[in-house]
Short mmCIF file of C-alpha atoms and ligand atoms in Angstrom, two decimals:
data_model
loop_
_atom_site.label_atom_id
_atom_site.label_comp_id
_atom_site.label_asym_id
_atom_site.label_seq_id
_atom_site.Cartn_x
_atom_site.Cartn_y
_atom_site.Cartn_z
CA UNK A 1 91.99 -21.11 61.28
CA UNK A 2 91.00 -19.77 65.11
CA UNK A 3 88.12 -17.35 64.79
CA UNK A 4 88.03 -14.45 67.49
CA UNK A 5 84.54 -13.78 68.71
CA UNK A 6 84.22 -10.27 70.08
CA UNK A 7 82.08 -9.22 72.93
CA UNK A 8 79.75 -6.19 72.03
CA UNK A 9 77.85 -5.41 75.04
CA UNK A 10 76.17 -8.76 75.89
CA UNK A 11 76.30 -9.80 71.99
CA UNK A 12 78.86 -11.90 70.82
CA UNK A 13 80.00 -11.34 67.21
CA UNK A 14 81.53 -13.36 64.97
CA UNK A 15 83.76 -11.64 62.13
CA UNK A 16 83.35 -14.49 59.89
CA UNK A 17 79.69 -14.44 60.25
CA UNK A 18 79.78 -10.63 59.44
CA UNK A 19 81.85 -11.44 56.20
CA UNK A 20 79.45 -14.07 55.11
CA UNK A 21 76.67 -11.83 55.26
CA UNK A 22 78.17 -9.06 53.73
CA UNK A 23 79.07 -11.30 50.79
CA UNK A 24 75.74 -13.21 50.55
CA UNK A 25 73.77 -9.81 50.99
CA UNK A 26 75.66 -8.16 48.38
CA UNK A 27 75.36 -11.09 45.78
CA UNK A 28 71.46 -10.86 46.67
CA UNK A 29 71.05 -7.29 46.26
CA UNK A 30 72.81 -7.46 42.83
CA UNK A 31 70.66 -10.03 41.51
CA UNK A 32 67.23 -8.70 43.11
CA UNK A 33 67.73 -5.06 42.21
CA UNK A 34 69.90 -5.36 38.86
CA UNK A 35 68.27 -8.57 37.30
CA UNK A 36 64.82 -9.53 38.84
CA UNK A 37 62.81 -6.39 39.75
CA UNK A 38 61.42 -3.42 38.15
CA UNK A 39 63.07 -0.53 39.57
CA UNK A 40 60.64 2.67 39.65
CA UNK A 41 62.61 5.02 42.36
CA UNK A 42 62.77 8.07 40.59
CA UNK A 43 66.09 9.26 42.32
CA UNK A 44 68.17 6.06 41.29
CA UNK A 45 69.99 4.93 37.87
CA UNK A 46 73.03 2.83 37.10
CA UNK A 47 75.95 3.59 35.58
CA UNK A 48 77.38 1.97 32.40
CA UNK A 49 79.70 -0.58 32.66
CA UNK A 50 82.73 1.87 31.25
CA UNK A 51 81.67 4.46 33.67
CA UNK A 52 81.80 1.77 36.42
CA UNK A 53 85.26 0.66 35.21
CA UNK A 54 86.44 4.17 35.31
CA UNK A 55 84.86 4.29 38.89
CA UNK A 56 86.79 1.49 40.47
CA UNK A 57 90.27 2.97 40.20
CA UNK A 58 93.12 4.20 42.43
CA UNK A 59 91.38 7.46 42.44
CA UNK A 60 88.88 5.97 45.27
CA UNK A 61 91.66 5.60 47.52
CA UNK A 62 93.19 8.97 47.32
CA UNK A 63 92.92 12.48 49.12
CA UNK A 64 92.83 15.87 47.26
CA UNK A 65 91.78 18.56 49.36
CA UNK A 66 91.23 22.06 47.93
CA UNK A 67 90.98 23.24 44.09
CA UNK A 68 92.59 21.40 41.21
CA UNK A 69 96.20 22.44 40.97
CA UNK A 70 96.03 24.11 44.31
CA UNK A 71 95.72 21.07 46.50
CA UNK A 72 96.97 20.27 49.98
CA UNK A 73 98.40 16.83 49.08
CA UNK A 74 101.03 15.64 46.64
CA UNK A 75 100.12 12.84 44.13
CA UNK A 76 97.06 15.02 42.66
CA UNK A 77 98.56 15.81 39.18
CA UNK A 78 95.98 13.20 37.49
CA UNK A 79 92.77 14.15 39.01
CA UNK A 80 93.59 17.82 38.81
CA UNK A 81 93.73 17.61 34.95
CA UNK A 82 90.46 15.48 35.20
CA UNK A 83 88.80 17.55 37.25
CA UNK A 84 89.22 20.39 35.22
CA UNK A 85 88.30 18.94 32.06
CA UNK A 86 85.38 17.30 33.28
CA UNK A 87 83.91 20.68 34.83
CA UNK A 88 84.72 22.58 31.71
CA UNK A 89 82.92 19.67 29.69
CA UNK A 90 79.66 19.75 31.79
CA UNK A 91 79.74 23.58 31.89
CA UNK A 92 79.58 23.72 27.80
CA UNK A 93 76.55 21.24 27.88
CA UNK A 94 74.67 23.50 29.97
CA UNK A 95 76.16 26.85 29.08
CA UNK A 96 77.75 27.72 32.50
CA UNK A 97 80.60 29.68 33.17
CA UNK A 98 81.75 27.08 35.88
CA UNK A 99 80.92 23.89 37.31
CA UNK A 100 82.11 22.55 40.77
CA UNK A 101 82.21 18.78 40.98
CA UNK A 102 83.10 18.67 44.70
CA UNK A 103 79.93 18.33 46.51
CA UNK A 104 79.80 14.63 47.01
CA UNK A 105 76.00 14.89 47.26
CA UNK A 106 73.08 17.21 46.06
CA UNK A 107 72.31 18.11 49.51
CA UNK A 108 76.03 19.27 49.98
CA UNK A 109 75.48 21.31 46.46
CA UNK A 110 72.64 22.84 48.12
CA UNK A 111 74.47 23.59 51.50
CA UNK A 112 77.27 25.21 49.79
CA UNK A 113 75.16 27.40 47.49
CA UNK A 114 72.76 28.47 50.20
CA UNK A 115 75.35 29.33 52.98
CA UNK A 116 77.37 31.63 50.73
CA UNK A 117 74.02 33.25 49.60
CA UNK A 118 72.85 34.12 53.19
CA UNK A 119 73.71 34.16 56.60
CA UNK A 120 71.85 32.76 59.60
CA UNK A 121 68.52 34.60 60.23
CA UNK A 122 68.27 35.57 56.37
CA UNK A 123 65.28 34.46 54.68
CA UNK A 124 65.23 32.24 51.48
CA UNK A 125 61.91 31.55 49.65
CA UNK A 126 61.24 28.09 48.09
CA UNK A 127 58.86 26.24 46.07
CA UNK A 128 56.17 24.88 48.14
CA UNK A 129 56.43 21.04 49.41
CA UNK A 130 53.29 20.47 47.06
CA UNK A 131 55.38 21.75 44.10
CA UNK A 132 58.15 19.28 44.79
CA UNK A 133 60.54 20.81 47.29
CA UNK A 134 63.24 18.70 48.76
CA UNK A 135 63.75 18.39 52.31
CA UNK A 136 67.25 20.12 52.21
CA UNK A 137 65.03 23.35 50.87
CA UNK A 138 63.38 23.33 54.07
CA UNK A 139 63.76 24.28 57.89
CA UNK A 140 63.75 20.56 58.60
CA UNK A 141 66.92 20.09 56.42
CA UNK A 142 69.62 21.99 55.05
CA UNK A 143 68.29 25.47 55.09
CA UNK A 144 67.12 25.17 58.79
CA UNK A 145 70.49 23.49 59.68
CA UNK A 146 72.21 26.84 58.51
CA UNK A 147 69.62 29.09 60.21
CA UNK A 148 68.12 30.38 57.27
CA UNK A 149 64.56 31.14 57.34
CA UNK A 150 62.13 29.37 55.16
CA UNK A 151 59.28 31.10 53.44
CA UNK A 152 56.94 29.23 51.15
CA UNK A 153 55.98 30.34 47.80
CA UNK A 154 52.12 29.76 47.01
CA UNK A 155 50.98 26.84 45.38
CA UNK A 156 48.73 26.87 42.40
CA UNK A 157 46.44 23.72 42.27
CA UNK A 158 45.23 23.88 39.01
CA UNK A 159 48.64 24.09 37.06
CA UNK A 160 50.25 21.86 39.95
CA UNK A 161 53.08 24.33 40.10
CA UNK A 162 54.30 27.60 42.06
CA UNK A 163 51.74 30.21 41.69
CA UNK A 164 53.67 32.73 39.53
CA UNK A 165 51.53 36.30 40.51
CA UNK A 166 51.48 35.12 44.31
CA UNK A 167 54.96 34.17 44.19
CA UNK A 168 56.12 37.46 42.63
CA UNK A 169 54.27 39.30 45.24
CA UNK A 170 56.04 37.27 48.40
CA UNK A 171 59.46 37.86 46.72
CA UNK A 172 58.77 41.36 46.50
CA UNK A 173 57.60 41.73 50.01
CA UNK A 174 59.87 39.39 51.97
CA UNK A 175 63.07 40.40 49.87
CA UNK A 176 64.72 36.97 50.53
CA UNK A 177 68.44 36.69 49.87
CA UNK A 178 67.68 33.74 47.47
CA UNK A 179 65.06 31.84 45.81
CA UNK A 180 64.78 28.05 45.27
CA UNK A 181 62.98 26.19 42.29
CA UNK A 182 63.34 22.52 41.45
CA UNK A 183 62.38 19.79 43.42
CA UNK A 184 62.06 15.89 44.05
CA UNK A 185 58.34 15.44 43.11
CA UNK A 186 57.50 17.35 40.18
CA UNK A 187 55.93 16.61 36.91
CA UNK A 188 55.98 20.08 35.21
CA UNK A 189 58.57 22.72 34.93
CA UNK A 190 58.99 25.61 37.66
CA UNK A 191 58.41 28.86 36.32
CA UNK A 192 61.99 29.96 36.07
CA UNK A 193 62.03 33.06 34.01
CA UNK A 194 59.36 34.68 35.87
CA UNK A 195 60.84 34.18 39.34
CA UNK A 196 64.23 34.95 38.34
CA UNK A 197 63.03 38.35 37.16
CA UNK A 198 61.32 39.00 40.43
CA UNK A 199 64.48 37.71 42.57
CA UNK A 200 66.88 39.73 40.60
CA UNK A 201 64.69 43.21 41.29
CA UNK A 202 65.12 42.91 44.93
CA UNK A 203 68.59 41.84 44.62
CA UNK A 204 68.16 37.96 45.11
CA UNK A 205 69.62 34.84 43.53
CA UNK A 206 67.53 32.46 41.70
CA UNK A 207 68.83 28.98 42.93
CA UNK A 208 67.46 26.00 40.69
CA UNK A 209 67.74 22.50 42.13
CA UNK A 210 68.03 20.17 39.29
CA UNK A 211 68.78 17.13 41.03
CA UNK A 212 66.13 14.97 39.66
CA UNK A 213 66.10 16.64 36.01
CA UNK A 214 69.68 17.11 35.59
CA UNK A 215 69.80 14.26 32.82
CA UNK A 216 66.85 15.78 31.27
CA UNK A 217 68.44 18.88 30.92
CA UNK A 218 71.68 17.96 29.45
CA UNK A 219 69.42 15.91 27.02
CA UNK A 220 67.83 18.69 25.97
CA UNK A 221 64.19 17.38 27.07
CA UNK A 222 63.66 19.88 30.03
CA UNK A 223 64.21 23.29 29.99
CA UNK A 224 67.89 24.57 30.89
CA UNK A 225 67.30 27.04 34.10
CA UNK A 226 70.69 28.46 33.38
CA UNK A 227 69.38 29.85 30.05
CA UNK A 228 65.92 31.13 31.65
CA UNK A 229 67.45 33.36 34.35
CA UNK A 230 68.81 31.04 37.28
CA UNK A 231 72.06 32.23 38.52
CA UNK A 232 73.16 28.88 39.89
CA UNK A 233 71.79 25.20 39.39
CA UNK A 234 72.77 22.34 41.81
CA UNK A 235 72.17 18.63 40.74
CA UNK A 236 72.92 14.82 41.70
CA UNK A 237 74.56 13.01 39.29
CA UNK A 238 73.08 9.82 39.55
CA UNK A 239 69.27 10.19 38.89
CA UNK A 240 68.20 11.03 35.14
CA UNK A 241 71.90 12.09 34.91
CA UNK A 242 73.10 8.02 35.21
CA UNK A 243 76.44 8.59 36.78
CA UNK A 244 77.93 7.98 40.27
CA UNK A 245 76.42 9.26 43.11
CA UNK A 246 77.41 12.52 43.91
CA UNK A 247 76.55 16.18 43.42
CA UNK A 248 77.47 19.27 41.23
CA UNK A 249 76.75 23.13 41.23
CA UNK A 250 76.88 24.98 37.57
CA UNK A 251 76.98 28.67 37.68
CA UNK A 252 76.34 31.67 34.96
CA UNK A 253 77.60 34.26 37.79
CA UNK A 254 81.16 34.09 38.00
CA UNK A 255 81.68 35.90 41.01
CA UNK A 256 79.26 33.43 42.87
CA UNK A 257 81.27 30.81 41.23
CA UNK A 258 84.18 31.97 43.02
CA UNK A 259 82.78 32.45 46.38
CA UNK A 260 81.19 29.26 46.49
CA UNK A 261 84.37 27.53 45.14
CA UNK A 262 86.17 29.02 48.15
CA UNK A 263 83.63 27.54 50.77
CA UNK A 264 83.37 23.95 49.49
CA UNK A 265 86.76 23.06 51.14
CA UNK A 266 86.87 23.39 54.11
CA UNK A 267 83.32 24.04 54.84
CA UNK A 268 81.66 20.80 53.33
CA UNK A 269 83.75 18.68 52.12
CA UNK A 270 87.36 17.60 53.14
CA UNK A 271 88.01 14.67 50.37
CA UNK A 272 85.62 14.75 47.67
CA UNK A 273 85.79 11.19 46.78
CA UNK A 274 88.00 11.31 43.74
CA UNK A 275 86.73 8.24 41.66
CA UNK A 276 83.21 9.91 41.29
CA UNK A 277 85.24 12.45 38.73
CA UNK A 278 86.23 10.04 35.96
CA UNK A 279 83.04 8.11 36.32
CA UNK A 280 81.02 11.52 36.17
CA UNK A 281 83.21 12.05 32.90
CA UNK A 282 82.50 8.85 31.02
CA UNK A 283 78.65 9.79 31.81
CA UNK A 284 78.91 13.25 30.60
CA UNK A 285 80.34 11.99 27.21
CA UNK A 286 77.67 9.16 26.93
CA UNK A 287 74.94 12.18 27.65
CA UNK A 288 76.91 14.01 25.15
CA UNK A 289 76.38 11.59 22.58
CA UNK A 290 73.26 9.60 23.74
CA UNK A 291 71.53 12.00 26.06
CA UNK A 292 69.10 13.45 23.59
CA UNK A 293 67.59 9.85 22.68
CA UNK A 294 67.92 8.98 26.05
CA UNK A 295 66.30 11.96 27.59
CA UNK A 296 63.44 12.21 25.09
CA UNK A 297 62.73 8.46 25.52
CA UNK A 298 62.46 8.74 29.15
CA UNK A 299 59.95 11.65 29.07
CA UNK A 300 57.72 9.71 26.32
CA UNK A 301 58.04 6.59 28.67
CA UNK A 302 56.67 8.48 31.66
CA UNK A 303 53.73 9.70 29.41
CA UNK A 304 53.03 6.39 28.22
CA UNK A 305 53.17 4.78 31.70
CA UNK A 306 50.76 7.42 33.15
CA UNK A 307 48.49 6.79 30.32
CA UNK A 308 48.75 2.78 30.69
CA UNK A 309 47.93 3.19 34.39
CA UNK A 310 45.02 5.68 33.72
CA UNK A 311 43.36 3.26 31.39
CA UNK A 312 43.70 0.37 33.84
CA UNK A 313 41.61 2.36 36.54
CA UNK A 314 44.26 4.13 38.59
CA UNK A 315 44.14 7.87 39.56
CA UNK A 316 46.99 9.15 37.98
CA UNK A 317 48.12 12.79 38.83
CA UNK A 318 47.62 15.52 36.35
CA UNK A 319 45.76 14.15 33.57
CA UNK A 320 44.45 17.59 32.49
CA UNK A 321 48.24 18.80 31.82
CA UNK A 322 49.07 15.79 29.99
CA UNK A 323 50.12 13.79 33.05
CA UNK A 324 53.93 14.54 33.19
CA UNK A 325 56.85 16.16 31.25
CA UNK A 326 59.40 14.64 33.65
CA UNK A 327 60.68 11.17 34.38
CA UNK A 328 58.14 10.73 37.25
CA UNK A 329 54.43 9.72 37.53
CA UNK A 330 52.30 10.32 40.54
CA UNK A 331 49.43 7.96 41.35
CA UNK A 332 46.84 8.58 44.05
CA UNK A 333 46.42 5.23 45.82
CA UNK A 334 44.06 6.32 48.69
CA UNK A 335 41.53 3.97 47.77
CA UNK A 336 43.98 1.06 47.18
CA UNK A 337 45.39 0.65 50.73
CA UNK A 338 47.37 4.23 50.77
CA UNK A 339 51.02 4.72 49.72
CA UNK A 340 52.59 2.46 52.52
CA UNK A 341 50.72 -0.59 51.97
CA UNK A 342 50.50 -0.15 48.13
CA UNK A 343 54.33 0.28 48.22
CA UNK A 344 54.90 -2.64 50.26
CA UNK A 345 53.04 -4.94 48.21
CA UNK A 346 54.66 -3.73 44.95
CA UNK A 347 57.91 -4.48 46.54
CA UNK A 348 56.72 -8.04 47.40
CA UNK A 349 56.21 -8.32 43.52
CA UNK A 350 59.61 -6.99 42.95
CA UNK A 351 58.36 -3.71 41.65
CA UNK A 352 60.03 -1.24 43.78
CA UNK A 353 58.57 2.18 44.21
CA UNK A 354 58.40 5.06 46.72
CA UNK A 355 55.25 6.14 48.90
CA UNK A 356 54.88 9.84 48.30
CA UNK A 357 52.96 12.77 49.80
CA UNK A 358 50.63 14.06 47.11
CA UNK A 359 49.80 17.92 47.03
CA UNK A 360 46.68 17.43 49.37
CA UNK A 361 48.47 15.74 51.85
CA UNK A 362 49.62 17.23 55.60
CA UNK A 363 53.32 16.78 56.26
CA UNK A 364 52.29 14.61 58.94
CA UNK A 365 50.98 11.84 56.55
CA UNK A 366 54.70 11.41 55.57
CA UNK A 367 54.83 8.05 56.92
CA UNK A 368 51.69 6.75 55.02
CA UNK A 369 50.76 9.23 52.51
CA UNK A 370 48.34 9.02 49.67
CA UNK A 371 50.46 8.45 46.53
CA UNK A 372 53.04 6.51 44.98
CA UNK A 373 55.80 8.12 42.90
CA UNK A 374 57.15 6.21 40.01
CA UNK A 375 60.27 7.07 37.90
CA UNK A 376 61.14 5.50 34.33
CA UNK A 377 64.41 6.49 34.09
CA UNK A 378 66.43 3.30 35.04
CA UNK A 379 64.12 0.91 33.37
CA UNK A 380 64.48 3.17 30.08
CA UNK A 381 68.47 2.90 30.44
CA UNK A 382 68.03 -0.96 30.29
CA UNK A 383 66.31 -0.20 26.85
CA UNK A 384 62.49 -0.35 27.92
CA UNK A 385 60.25 1.81 25.67
CA UNK A 386 56.27 2.09 25.37
CA UNK A 387 55.30 -1.30 24.87
CA UNK A 388 57.31 -2.29 28.27
CA UNK A 389 55.75 0.65 30.08
CA UNK A 390 52.30 -0.88 29.13
CA UNK A 391 53.56 -4.15 30.57
CA UNK A 392 54.74 -2.79 33.90
CA UNK A 393 51.29 -1.01 34.22
CA UNK A 394 49.51 -4.29 33.78
CA UNK A 395 51.96 -5.69 36.50
CA UNK A 396 51.32 -2.72 38.73
CA UNK A 397 47.56 -3.38 38.26
CA UNK A 398 47.56 -7.14 38.97
CA UNK A 399 48.87 -6.31 42.39
CA UNK A 400 46.95 -3.18 43.42
CA UNK A 401 43.81 -3.29 41.37
CA UNK A 402 43.23 -7.09 40.69
CA UNK A 403 44.51 -7.96 44.24
CA UNK A 404 46.39 -11.17 42.95
CA UNK A 405 48.97 -12.50 45.32
CA UNK A 406 52.17 -10.52 44.98
CA UNK A 407 54.43 -13.71 44.90
CA UNK A 408 52.63 -14.64 41.88
CA UNK A 409 53.36 -11.43 40.00
CA UNK A 410 56.76 -11.73 41.24
CA UNK A 411 57.47 -14.68 38.87
CA UNK A 412 56.24 -12.59 36.15
CA UNK A 413 58.32 -9.92 36.79
CA UNK A 414 61.73 -12.02 37.18
CA UNK A 415 60.62 -13.45 33.71
CA UNK A 416 59.94 -9.85 32.33
CA UNK A 417 62.94 -8.41 33.58
CA UNK A 418 65.27 -11.19 32.15
CA UNK A 419 65.26 -9.29 28.73
CA UNK A 420 66.25 -6.07 29.76
CA UNK A 421 69.80 -6.27 31.82
CA UNK A 422 72.14 -4.40 29.72
CA UNK A 423 72.44 -0.75 30.05
CA UNK A 424 71.87 1.22 26.82
CA UNK A 425 72.59 4.73 25.73
CA UNK A 426 76.29 4.17 26.39
CA UNK A 427 79.50 4.67 24.38
CA UNK A 428 80.51 1.30 24.35
CA UNK A 429 80.94 -0.12 20.62
CA UNK A 430 80.32 3.33 19.44
CA UNK A 431 84.01 4.85 19.89
CA UNK A 432 84.47 5.72 16.55
CA UNK A 433 81.20 8.24 16.81
CA UNK A 434 82.77 9.48 20.06
CA UNK A 435 86.04 10.41 18.63
CA UNK A 436 84.70 11.95 15.76
CA UNK A 437 82.14 14.25 17.97
CA UNK A 438 85.10 14.77 20.32
CA UNK A 439 87.29 16.40 17.53
C1 PLP B 501 65.37 18.11 44.82
C2 PLP B 501 66.72 17.49 45.55
N1 PLP B 501 67.64 18.08 45.81
C3 PLP B 501 68.48 17.44 46.33
C4 PLP B 501 68.57 16.17 46.66
C5 PLP B 501 69.45 15.52 47.53
O1 PLP B 501 70.44 14.75 46.72
P1 PLP B 501 71.66 13.65 47.28
O2 PLP B 501 70.86 12.54 47.48
O3 PLP B 501 72.64 13.93 46.02
O4 PLP B 501 72.06 14.25 48.47
C6 PLP B 501 67.52 15.55 46.24
C7 PLP B 501 67.53 13.77 46.55
O5 PLP B 501 66.56 13.13 46.15
C8 PLP B 501 66.56 15.93 45.52
O6 PLP B 501 65.47 15.36 45.20
#
């Protein structure tokens, strides 16, 4: 077959070479990250085979701009029905008056809510970065892009959380349009009730970003902010909630629900990647049936991992508070080559983590912070429990404390992982229970 070689600047580009590279790297990625590594990235998870099946459908190739049953395109009757049913199901799980599934990511969910609640020039108070704020809550991210001014709430070092008294004072002084709680790096629940009361007393709304803990919330292992005064909750659908990559918004305030719904299209998404919806529906059903057990095991595993790491000599953050109540564990690796080097060494051993700022790090330290963030939700989904957390802690210690060659540890990681390749907490083989519960 004749092969066309394209010219790209001075580079000659061979299409067959790209195709070969694509297939090869995809195969390698699947083997590496699904079968040969210990994945501890706290923002990731895997879908069940059934959700994956639902994901790979014709919906993936279609458009459905606008709201269900009011689309700008024909051919949307099935997605209309499915989107409404899935939103209602998830709304009932979190006691919301409405759920929006159209934001294609957590960041876009935040953008839609922030934009409706404030005009450019208005103020928002946010949990400080030390208490886990995500970049989208800040002037460097979505908040800044929308022209909304960021006012940080104070941090309480002892409780590793937002300082409630100081925060109430600032909310009363600043009178923001909204207050943001929830975050990316947090071990303990933020004080929703106290700050919701303060926000409401000055006419502000409380936005809770549950991107990380949404699965723990629906599984009952983390306080549901909507039952503690939050007006709206944004989330990713792919972290502790193990669905397809995407976002959602859940509301307790019907007016806000209507206002935000009007803006998602056309302000933030055109098409909303329809194949996410059936996969999210399958995941929601799985979480309704198995979420409690899954979420409780995640939190127990995170605590065990923290304790085991500490017993092996690591400086694990939050000992005086019981280390963690989420899926995350934070480790101070300042004495072990700092975050960047430690994360790289672990990657060479097929243990995948991310370097992370710790509460005392200045923002400039982002490229080489003092910590590592470890999340256990994905390994839990593959059936790991306390014993496995102990083994993971030992593998990490061999690389970072005993300074063994990562290649040597990698062999043992690959061997270890062989027993944990099946996704658990799913409904396969459990259809009878599912049908009973769904009646
Ligand atoms: C608290 C928080 N909010 C929002 C996001 C953004 O979510 P997404 O990656 O779905 O845009 C993240 C991502 O990790 C996050 O941690």
